[in-house]
PDB file of C-alpha atoms in Angstrom:
ATOM      1  CA  MET A   1       0.000   0.000   0.000  1.00 75.00           C
ATOM      2  CA  THR A   2       1.632   3.211  -1.152  1.00 92.00           C
ATOM      3  CA  GLU A   3       1.771   6.550   0.619  1.00 90.00           C
ATOM      4  CA  GLN A   4       0.037   8.060  -2.399  1.00 93.00           C
ATOM      5  CA  PHE A   5      -2.898   5.672  -1.985  1.00 94.00           C
ATOM      6  CA  LEU A   6      -3.166   6.352   1.737  1.00 90.00           C
ATOM      7  CA  ASN A   7      -3.131  10.096   1.221  1.00 92.00           C
ATOM      8  CA  ALA A   8      -5.732   9.895  -1.534  1.00 93.00           C
ATOM      9  CA  GLN A   9      -8.094   7.732   0.515  1.00 96.00           C
ATOM     10  CA  PHE A  10      -7.536   8.937   4.072  1.00 96.00           C
ATOM     11  CA  GLY A  11      -5.809  12.306   3.811  1.00 97.00           C
ATOM     12  CA  LEU A  12      -7.776  15.370   4.911  1.00 98.00           C
ATOM     13  CA  ASP A  13      -5.500  18.155   3.700  1.00 97.00           C
ATOM     14  CA  GLY A  14      -7.452  21.320   3.057  1.00 95.00           C
ATOM     15  CA  ARG A  15     -10.592  20.061   4.806  1.00 98.00           C
ATOM     16  CA  THR A  16     -12.156  21.796   7.789  1.00 98.00           C
ATOM     17  CA  ALA A  17     -13.645  19.870  10.714  1.00 98.00           C
ATOM     18  CA  ILE A  18     -15.840  21.145  13.524  1.00 98.00           C
ATOM     19  CA  VAL A  19     -15.539  19.080  16.685  1.00 98.00           C
ATOM     20  CA  THR A  20     -18.068  19.738  19.445  1.00 98.00           C
ATOM     21  CA  GLY A  21     -17.218  18.733  22.982  1.00 98.00           C
ATOM     22  CA  ALA A  22     -13.540  19.058  22.042  1.00 98.00           C
ATOM     23  CA  SER A  23     -12.250  19.966  25.487  1.00 97.00           C
ATOM     24  CA  ARG A  24     -11.414  16.399  26.561  1.00 96.00           C
ATOM     25  CA  GLY A  25     -12.141  12.707  26.110  1.00 97.00           C
ATOM     26  CA  LEU A  26     -13.489  11.512  22.776  1.00 98.00           C
ATOM     27  CA  GLY A  27     -13.715  15.011  21.321  1.00 98.00           C
ATOM     28  CA  ARG A  28     -10.077  15.722  22.080  1.00 98.00           C
ATOM     29  CA  ALA A  29      -9.014  12.402  20.550  1.00 98.00           C
ATOM     30  CA  ALA A  30     -11.115  13.051  17.431  1.00 98.00           C
ATOM     31  CA  ALA A  31      -9.672  16.537  16.958  1.00 98.00           C
ATOM     32  CA  SER A  32      -6.124  15.232  17.307  1.00 98.00           C
ATOM     33  CA  ALA A  33      -6.724  12.399  14.830  1.00 98.00           C
ATOM     34  CA  LEU A  34      -8.294  14.675  12.216  1.00 98.00           C
ATOM     35  CA  SER A  35      -5.454  17.150  12.570  1.00 98.00           C
ATOM     36  CA  GLN A  36      -2.873  14.403  12.098  1.00 98.00           C
ATOM     37  CA  ALA A  37      -4.706  13.480   8.885  1.00 98.00           C
ATOM     38  CA  GLY A  38      -4.351  17.078   7.690  1.00 98.00           C
ATOM     39  CA  ALA A  39      -7.649  18.807   8.528  1.00 98.00           C
ATOM     40  CA  ASN A  40      -8.028  22.290   9.924  1.00 98.00           C
ATOM     41  CA  ILE A  41      -9.922  22.105  13.218  1.00 98.00           C
ATOM     42  CA  VAL A  42     -12.634  24.192  14.843  1.00 98.00           C
ATOM     43  CA  LEU A  43     -12.611  23.319  18.533  1.00 98.00           C
ATOM     44  CA  VAL A  44     -15.970  23.857  20.241  1.00 98.00           C
ATOM     45  CA  GLY A  45     -16.628  23.595  23.963  1.00 98.00           C
ATOM     46  CA  ARG A  46     -17.556  25.481  27.095  1.00 97.00           C
ATOM     47  CA  ASP A  47     -14.156  25.486  28.823  1.00 97.00           C
ATOM     48  CA  GLU A  48     -11.608  27.655  27.010  1.00 97.00           C
ATOM     49  CA  ALA A  49      -8.681  26.454  29.128  1.00 98.00           C
ATOM     50  CA  GLU A  50      -9.383  22.813  28.289  1.00 98.00           C
ATOM     51  CA  LEU A  51      -9.864  23.662  24.617  1.00 98.00           C
ATOM     52  CA  LYS A  52      -6.413  25.240  24.643  1.00 98.00           C
ATOM     53  CA  GLU A  53      -5.023  21.983  26.040  1.00 98.00           C
ATOM     54  CA  THR A  54      -6.594  20.174  23.086  1.00 98.00           C
ATOM     55  CA  ALA A  55      -5.153  22.766  20.715  1.00 98.00           C
ATOM     56  CA  ASN A  56      -1.664  21.946  21.990  1.00 98.00           C
ATOM     57  CA  LEU A  57      -2.066  18.485  20.418  1.00 97.00           C
ATOM     58  CA  LEU A  58      -2.862  19.786  16.947  1.00 98.00           C
ATOM     59  CA  SER A  59      -0.435  20.073  14.052  1.00 97.00           C
ATOM     60  CA  THR A  60      -2.690  21.996  11.642  1.00 98.00           C
ATOM     61  CA  LYS A  61      -4.514  25.319  11.698  1.00 98.00           C
ATOM     62  CA  PHE A  62      -7.216  25.653  14.306  1.00 98.00           C
ATOM     63  CA  ILE A  63      -9.598  28.078  15.946  1.00 98.00           C
ATOM     64  CA  ILE A  64     -11.177  27.879  19.381  1.00 98.00           C
ATOM     65  CA  VAL A  65     -14.845  28.758  19.853  1.00 98.00           C
ATOM     66  CA  THR A  66     -16.231  28.838  23.374  1.00 98.00           C
ATOM     67  CA  ALA A  67     -19.854  27.810  22.972  1.00 98.00           C
ATOM     68  CA  ASP A  68     -22.771  25.918  24.501  1.00 98.00           C
ATOM     69  CA  VAL A  69     -24.083  23.508  21.861  1.00 98.00           C
ATOM     70  CA  THR A  70     -27.646  23.926  23.148  1.00 98.00           C
ATOM     71  CA  VAL A  71     -27.680  27.678  22.438  1.00 98.00           C
ATOM     72  CA  PRO A  72     -28.669  28.430  18.812  1.00 98.00           C
ATOM     73  CA  SER A  73     -26.842  31.766  18.688  1.00 98.00           C
ATOM     74  CA  ASP A  74     -23.621  30.057  19.832  1.00 98.00           C
ATOM     75  CA  MET A  75     -24.027  27.528  17.046  1.00 98.00           C
ATOM     76  CA  MET A  76     -24.547  30.151  14.355  1.00 98.00           C
ATOM     77  CA  THR A  77     -21.566  32.151  15.622  1.00 98.00           C
ATOM     78  CA  THR A  78     -19.446  29.003  15.413  1.00 98.00           C
ATOM     79  CA  LEU A  79     -20.487  28.289  11.828  1.00 98.00           C
ATOM     80  CA  LYS A  80     -19.814  31.874  10.741  1.00 98.00           C
ATOM     81  CA  THR A  81     -16.428  31.878  12.447  1.00 98.00           C
ATOM     82  CA  ALA A  82     -15.530  28.577  10.791  1.00 98.00           C
ATOM     83  CA  THR A  83     -16.521  29.659   7.295  1.00 98.00           C
ATOM     84  CA  ASP A  84     -14.911  33.094   7.679  1.00 98.00           C
ATOM     85  CA  SER A  85     -11.678  31.444   8.813  1.00 97.00           C
ATOM     86  CA  PHE A  86     -11.480  28.443   6.480  1.00 98.00           C
ATOM     87  CA  GLY A  87     -14.021  28.973   3.708  1.00 97.00           C
ATOM     88  CA  SER A  88     -16.043  25.788   4.122  1.00 97.00           C
ATOM     89  CA  ILE A  89     -17.103  23.158   6.633  1.00 98.00           C
ATOM     90  CA  ASP A  90     -16.342  19.666   5.385  1.00 98.00           C
ATOM     91  CA  ILE A  91     -16.625  17.531   8.525  1.00 99.00           C
ATOM     92  CA  LEU A  92     -18.806  17.728  11.627  1.00 99.00           C
ATOM     93  CA  ILE A  93     -18.041  15.620  14.677  1.00 98.00           C
ATOM     94  CA  ASN A  94     -21.261  15.841  16.710  1.00 98.00           C
ATOM     95  CA  ASN A  95     -19.697  14.740  19.975  1.00 98.00           C
ATOM     96  CA  ALA A  96     -20.787  17.003  22.837  1.00 98.00           C
ATOM     97  CA  GLY A  97     -22.789  15.157  25.468  1.00 97.00           C
ATOM     98  CA  ILE A  98     -23.603  14.832  29.143  1.00 97.00           C
ATOM     99  CA  ILE A  99     -24.858  12.046  31.393  1.00 96.00           C
ATOM    100  CA  ARG A 100     -27.019  12.077  34.529  1.00 96.00           C
ATOM    101  CA  ARG A 101     -27.414   8.914  36.581  1.00 96.00           C
ATOM    102  CA  SER A 102     -30.522   8.128  38.637  1.00 97.00           C
ATOM    103  CA  PRO A 103     -33.139   5.375  38.897  1.00 97.00           C
ATOM    104  CA  ALA A 104     -35.937   6.124  36.429  1.00 98.00           C
ATOM    105  CA  ILE A 105     -38.534   6.380  39.184  1.00 98.00           C
ATOM    106  CA  ALA A 106     -36.607   9.265  40.722  1.00 98.00           C
ATOM    107  CA  TYR A 107     -35.264  10.864  37.551  1.00 98.00           C
ATOM    108  CA  SER A 108     -35.868  14.614  37.671  1.00 98.00           C
ATOM    109  CA  GLY A 109     -37.470  16.522  34.840  1.00 98.00           C
ATOM    110  CA  LYS A 110     -34.566  18.952  34.901  1.00 98.00           C
ATOM    111  CA  ASP A 111     -31.996  16.199  34.356  1.00 98.00           C
ATOM    112  CA  TRP A 112     -34.119  14.561  31.669  1.00 98.00           C
ATOM    113  CA  ASN A 113     -34.494  17.815  29.730  1.00 98.00           C
ATOM    114  CA  GLU A 114     -30.807  18.732  29.995  1.00 98.00           C
ATOM    115  CA  VAL A 115     -29.660  15.332  28.734  1.00 98.00           C
ATOM    116  CA  ILE A 116     -32.159  15.224  25.860  1.00 98.00           C
ATOM    117  CA  ASP A 117     -31.407  18.831  24.920  1.00 98.00           C
ATOM    118  CA  THR A 118     -27.636  18.292  24.806  1.00 98.00           C
ATOM    119  CA  ASN A 119     -27.430  14.717  23.543  1.00 98.00           C
ATOM    120  CA  LEU A 120     -30.239  14.689  20.991  1.00 98.00           C
ATOM    121  CA  ASN A 121     -31.774  18.092  20.258  1.00 98.00           C
ATOM    122  CA  ALA A 122     -28.400  19.775  19.813  1.00 98.00           C
ATOM    123  CA  VAL A 123     -27.145  16.888  17.667  1.00 98.00           C
ATOM    124  CA  PHE A 124     -30.049  17.499  15.296  1.00 98.00           C
ATOM    125  CA  SER A 125     -29.637  21.283  15.337  1.00 98.00           C
ATOM    126  CA  TRP A 126     -25.933  21.138  14.473  1.00 98.00           C
ATOM    127  CA  ALA A 127     -26.423  18.444  11.855  1.00 98.00           C
ATOM    128  CA  GLN A 128     -29.262  20.414  10.285  1.00 98.00           C
ATOM    129  CA  ALA A 129     -27.351  23.708  10.163  1.00 98.00           C
ATOM    130  CA  VAL A 130     -24.118  22.178   8.880  1.00 98.00           C
ATOM    131  CA  GLY A 131     -26.056  19.823   6.615  1.00 98.00           C
ATOM    132  CA  ARG A 132     -27.581  22.811   4.796  1.00 98.00           C
ATOM    133  CA  LEU A 133     -24.096  24.052   3.935  1.00 98.00           C
ATOM    134  CA  MET A 134     -22.921  20.593   2.900  1.00 98.00           C
ATOM    135  CA  VAL A 135     -25.925  20.008   0.662  1.00 98.00           C
ATOM    136  CA  GLU A 136     -25.208  23.338  -1.050  1.00 98.00           C
ATOM    137  CA  GLN A 137     -21.577  22.349  -1.661  1.00 97.00           C
ATOM    138  CA  SER A 138     -22.547  18.755  -2.619  1.00 98.00           C
ATOM    139  CA  SER A 139     -20.134  17.163  -0.167  1.00 98.00           C
ATOM    140  CA  GLY A 140     -19.546  16.625   3.525  1.00 98.00           C
ATOM    141  CA  LYS A 141     -19.186  14.160   6.349  1.00 98.00           C
ATOM    142  CA  ILE A 142     -21.270  14.211   9.513  1.00 99.00           C
ATOM    143  CA  ILE A 143     -20.224  11.849  12.286  1.00 99.00           C
ATOM    144  CA  ASN A 144     -22.559  11.622  15.263  1.00 98.00           C
ATOM    145  CA  LEU A 145     -21.563  10.023  18.551  1.00 98.00           C
ATOM    146  CA  ALA A 146     -23.960   7.259  19.424  1.00 98.00           C
ATOM    147  CA  SER A 147     -23.347   4.687  22.180  1.00 98.00           C
ATOM    148  CA  LEU A 148     -23.774   1.080  23.215  1.00 97.00           C
ATOM    149  CA  LEU A 149     -26.954   2.491  24.756  1.00 96.00           C
ATOM    150  CA  SER A 150     -28.218   3.089  21.242  1.00 98.00           C
ATOM    151  CA  PHE A 151     -28.776  -0.685  21.368  1.00 97.00           C
ATOM    152  CA  GLY A 152     -29.605  -1.323  25.039  1.00 95.00           C
ATOM    153  CA  GLY A 153     -31.199   0.510  27.929  1.00 95.00           C
ATOM    154  CA  GLY A 154     -28.430   0.379  30.516  1.00 93.00           C
ATOM    155  CA  LEU A 155     -29.030   1.004  34.207  1.00 92.00           C
ATOM    156  CA  ASN A 156     -30.022   4.302  35.809  1.00 95.00           C
ATOM    157  CA  VAL A 157     -29.404   6.287  32.615  1.00 97.00           C
ATOM    158  CA  SER A 158     -32.853   6.431  31.033  1.00 98.00           C
ATOM    159  CA  ALA A 159     -32.458   9.883  29.467  1.00 98.00           C
ATOM    160  CA  TYR A 160     -29.026   9.052  28.079  1.00 98.00           C
ATOM    161  CA  ALA A 161     -30.290   5.795  26.581  1.00 98.00           C
ATOM    162  CA  ALA A 162     -33.299   7.547  25.072  1.00 98.00           C
ATOM    163  CA  ALA A 163     -31.094  10.249  23.555  1.00 98.00           C
ATOM    164  CA  LYS A 164     -28.517   7.847  22.139  1.00 98.00           C
ATOM    165  CA  GLY A 165     -31.230   5.638  20.690  1.00 98.00           C
ATOM    166  CA  GLY A 166     -32.533   8.762  19.026  1.00 98.00           C
ATOM    167  CA  VAL A 167     -29.082   9.647  17.692  1.00 98.00           C
ATOM    168  CA  ALA A 168     -28.845   6.260  15.972  1.00 98.00           C
ATOM    169  CA  GLN A 169     -32.211   6.686  14.246  1.00 98.00           C
ATOM    170  CA  LEU A 170     -31.523  10.326  13.425  1.00 98.00           C
ATOM    171  CA  THR A 171     -28.265   9.291  11.763  1.00 98.00           C
ATOM    172  CA  LYS A 172     -30.131   6.892   9.493  1.00 98.00           C
ATOM    173  CA  ALA A 173     -32.866   9.416   8.719  1.00 98.00           C
ATOM    174  CA  LEU A 174     -30.416  12.155   7.719  1.00 98.00           C
ATOM    175  CA  ALA A 175     -28.310   9.709   5.713  1.00 98.00           C
ATOM    176  CA  ASN A 176     -31.374   8.684   3.726  1.00 98.00           C
ATOM    177  CA  GLU A 177     -32.166  12.297   2.841  1.00 98.00           C
ATOM    178  CA  TRP A 178     -28.683  13.640   2.150  1.00 98.00           C
ATOM    179  CA  ALA A 179     -26.748  10.778   0.539  1.00 98.00           C
ATOM    180  CA  LYS A 180     -27.928  11.852  -2.927  1.00 98.00           C
ATOM    181  CA  TYR A 181     -26.253  15.229  -2.338  1.00 98.00           C
ATOM    182  CA  GLY A 182     -22.865  13.717  -1.540  1.00 98.00           C
ATOM    183  CA  VAL A 183     -23.265  14.154   2.206  1.00 98.00           C
ATOM    184  CA  CYS A 184     -22.418  11.068   4.264  1.00 98.00           C
ATOM    185  CA  VAL A 185     -23.995  10.793   7.713  1.00 99.00           C
ATOM    186  CA  ASN A 186     -22.784   8.021   9.989  1.00 99.00           C
ATOM    187  CA  ALA A 187     -22.291   7.460  13.697  1.00 98.00           C
ATOM    188  CA  ILE A 188     -19.761   5.873  16.004  1.00 98.00           C
ATOM    189  CA  ALA A 189     -21.029   3.901  18.986  1.00 98.00           C
ATOM    190  CA  PRO A 190     -18.169   3.685  21.483  1.00 98.00           C
ATOM    191  CA  GLY A 191     -18.081   0.932  24.037  1.00 97.00           C
ATOM    192  CA  TYR A 192     -16.857   1.474  27.567  1.00 96.00           C
ATOM    193  CA  ILE A 193     -14.125   4.076  27.145  1.00 97.00           C
ATOM    194  CA  LYS A 194     -11.994   5.689  29.851  1.00 96.00           C
ATOM    195  CA  THR A 195     -13.708   9.085  29.920  1.00 94.00           C
ATOM    196  CA  ASP A 196     -15.595  11.172  32.464  1.00 91.00           C
ATOM    197  CA  ALA A 197     -18.806   9.404  31.424  1.00 89.00           C
ATOM    198  CA  THR A 198     -17.553   6.040  32.756  1.00 92.00           C
ATOM    199  CA  ALA A 199     -15.735   7.335  35.831  1.00 92.00           C
ATOM    200  CA  ALA A 200     -18.579   6.377  38.170  1.00 90.00           C
ATOM    201  CA  LEU A 201     -18.673   2.850  36.761  1.00 91.00           C
ATOM    202  CA  ARG A 202     -14.924   2.366  37.009  1.00 95.00           C
ATOM    203  CA  SER A 203     -14.914   3.556  40.616  1.00 94.00           C
ATOM    204  CA  ASN A 204     -17.518   0.933  41.602  1.00 93.00           C
ATOM    205  CA  ALA A 205     -15.505  -2.270  42.034  1.00 94.00           C
ATOM    206  CA  GLU A 206     -18.455  -4.640  41.542  1.00 94.00           C
ATOM    207  CA  ARG A 207     -19.914  -2.856  38.505  1.00 92.00           C
ATOM    208  CA  ASN A 208     -16.458  -2.372  37.025  1.00 94.00           C
ATOM    209  CA  GLN A 209     -15.775  -6.109  37.173  1.00 95.00           C
ATOM    210  CA  GLU A 210     -19.168  -6.915  35.659  1.00 93.00           C
ATOM    211  CA  ILE A 211     -18.355  -4.701  32.698  1.00 94.00           C
ATOM    212  CA  LEU A 212     -14.813  -5.972  32.216  1.00 95.00           C
ATOM    213  CA  SER A 213     -16.042  -9.567  32.255  1.00 96.00           C
ATOM    214  CA  ARG A 214     -18.292  -8.735  29.264  1.00 94.00           C
ATOM    215  CA  ILE A 215     -15.558  -7.174  27.136  1.00 97.00           C
ATOM    216  CA  PRO A 216     -13.682  -9.806  25.086  1.00 97.00           C
ATOM    217  CA  ALA A 217     -10.736  -7.418  24.714  1.00 97.00           C
ATOM    218  CA  GLY A 218     -10.433  -7.496  28.501  1.00 96.00           C
ATOM    219  CA  ARG A 219     -10.082  -3.752  29.002  1.00 97.00           C
ATOM    220  CA  TYR A 220     -11.797  -0.409  28.747  1.00 97.00           C
ATOM    221  CA  GLY A 221     -11.084   1.461  25.554  1.00 97.00           C
ATOM    222  CA  GLU A 222      -8.949   4.574  25.361  1.00 97.00           C
ATOM    223  CA  PRO A 223     -10.249   7.665  23.529  1.00 97.00           C
ATOM    224  CA  ASP A 224      -7.544   7.141  20.903  1.00 97.00           C
ATOM    225  CA  ASP A 225      -9.060   3.741  20.070  1.00 98.00           C
ATOM    226  CA  LEU A 226     -11.646   5.687  18.057  1.00 98.00           C
ATOM    227  CA  ALA A 227      -9.066   7.696  16.080  1.00 98.00           C
ATOM    228  CA  GLY A 228      -8.868   5.430  13.048  1.00 98.00           C
ATOM    229  CA  THR A 229     -12.640   5.119  12.761  1.00 98.00           C
ATOM    230  CA  VAL A 230     -13.045   8.894  12.955  1.00 98.00           C
ATOM    231  CA  VAL A 231     -10.527   9.465  10.171  1.00 98.00           C
ATOM    232  CA  TYR A 232     -12.071   6.739   8.013  1.00 98.00           C
ATOM    233  CA  LEU A 233     -15.589   8.163   8.302  1.00 98.00           C
ATOM    234  CA  ALA A 234     -14.282  11.680   7.620  1.00 98.00           C
ATOM    235  CA  SER A 235     -12.277  10.684   4.556  1.00 98.00           C
ATOM    236  CA  LYS A 236     -12.823   9.775   0.903  1.00 98.00           C
ATOM    237  CA  ALA A 237     -12.433   6.105   1.886  1.00 98.00           C
ATOM    238  CA  SER A 238     -15.992   6.128   3.283  1.00 98.00           C
ATOM    239  CA  ASP A 239     -17.692   7.984   0.422  1.00 98.00           C
ATOM    240  CA  TYR A 240     -20.134   5.105  -0.186  1.00 98.00           C
ATOM    241  CA  MET A 241     -20.945   4.596   3.484  1.00 98.00           C
ATOM    242  CA  ASN A 242     -24.224   6.073   4.670  1.00 98.00           C
ATOM    243  CA  GLY A 243     -26.394   5.600   7.740  1.00 98.00           C
ATOM    244  CA  HIS A 244     -24.173   3.168   9.623  1.00 98.00           C
ATOM    245  CA  ILE A 245     -23.657   2.972  13.378  1.00 98.00           C
ATOM    246  CA  VAL A 246     -20.058   1.789  13.685  1.00 98.00           C
ATOM    247  CA  VAL A 247     -19.480   0.032  16.995  1.00 98.00           C
ATOM    248  CA  VAL A 248     -16.037   0.339  18.580  1.00 98.00           C
ATOM    249  CA  ASP A 249     -16.408  -1.629  21.788  1.00 98.00           C
ATOM    250  CA  GLY A 250     -13.724  -4.286  22.231  1.00 98.00           C
ATOM    251  CA  GLY A 251     -16.311  -6.902  21.256  1.00 97.00           C
ATOM    252  CA  PHE A 252     -18.884  -6.090  23.969  1.00 96.00           C
ATOM    253  CA  LEU A 253     -21.937  -6.411  21.729  1.00 95.00           C
ATOM    254  CA  SER A 254     -20.660  -9.646  20.218  1.00 94.00           C
ATOM    255  CA  TYR A 255     -20.230 -11.381  23.563  1.00 88.00           C
TER     256      TYR A 255
END
């Protein structure tokens, strides 16, 4: 396999990627991977200091936009800043998300609304706004972050499971509408990854062991375990891939 082939299929030189939730975890890993493949990066998050830490990992041009993904005016400012700086938006990593844990019988309306608003409503809003631009330019890649809980209900995370189930179906719906315009919409469903979202599970010895015993790979994933999948879905190599939920889970769902 030649370097020329790899660059043609997987290289992202001259492309611009927006990464939401880029301050740490999966968003930081995605931004770093896309930059290594050659893309310019728009880092989006609420914590400027953490976004600057992510920026230190990048080898290409970047801009930092401090924004709340649930606020429409923040989103529109981000898109204008991105297009003013780089000319186009070629890749969207719809990653920002939160989790609230509680038994369903005690789940508060406030927590439910915040999780659905961030993990589902905002995913649609950003995909819709960026999708308009991509349809106009007849090209683009949208990568949503789904979850193992797109396939199962989990425990004490009813809002998160509902949102991630919605993300999976939304991904398919948008792919069906936009594939004919050259816009590929897919999702990545990470397994149990060492991020803030799994910290509570990893700190519970009994639950931690239950999870590890179900993972054929025998370990939690690292955020960088998603890097190759992110680059693939953002690149020319996946131009005929639409509406898929790509599971990266160490074999959890196959067990």
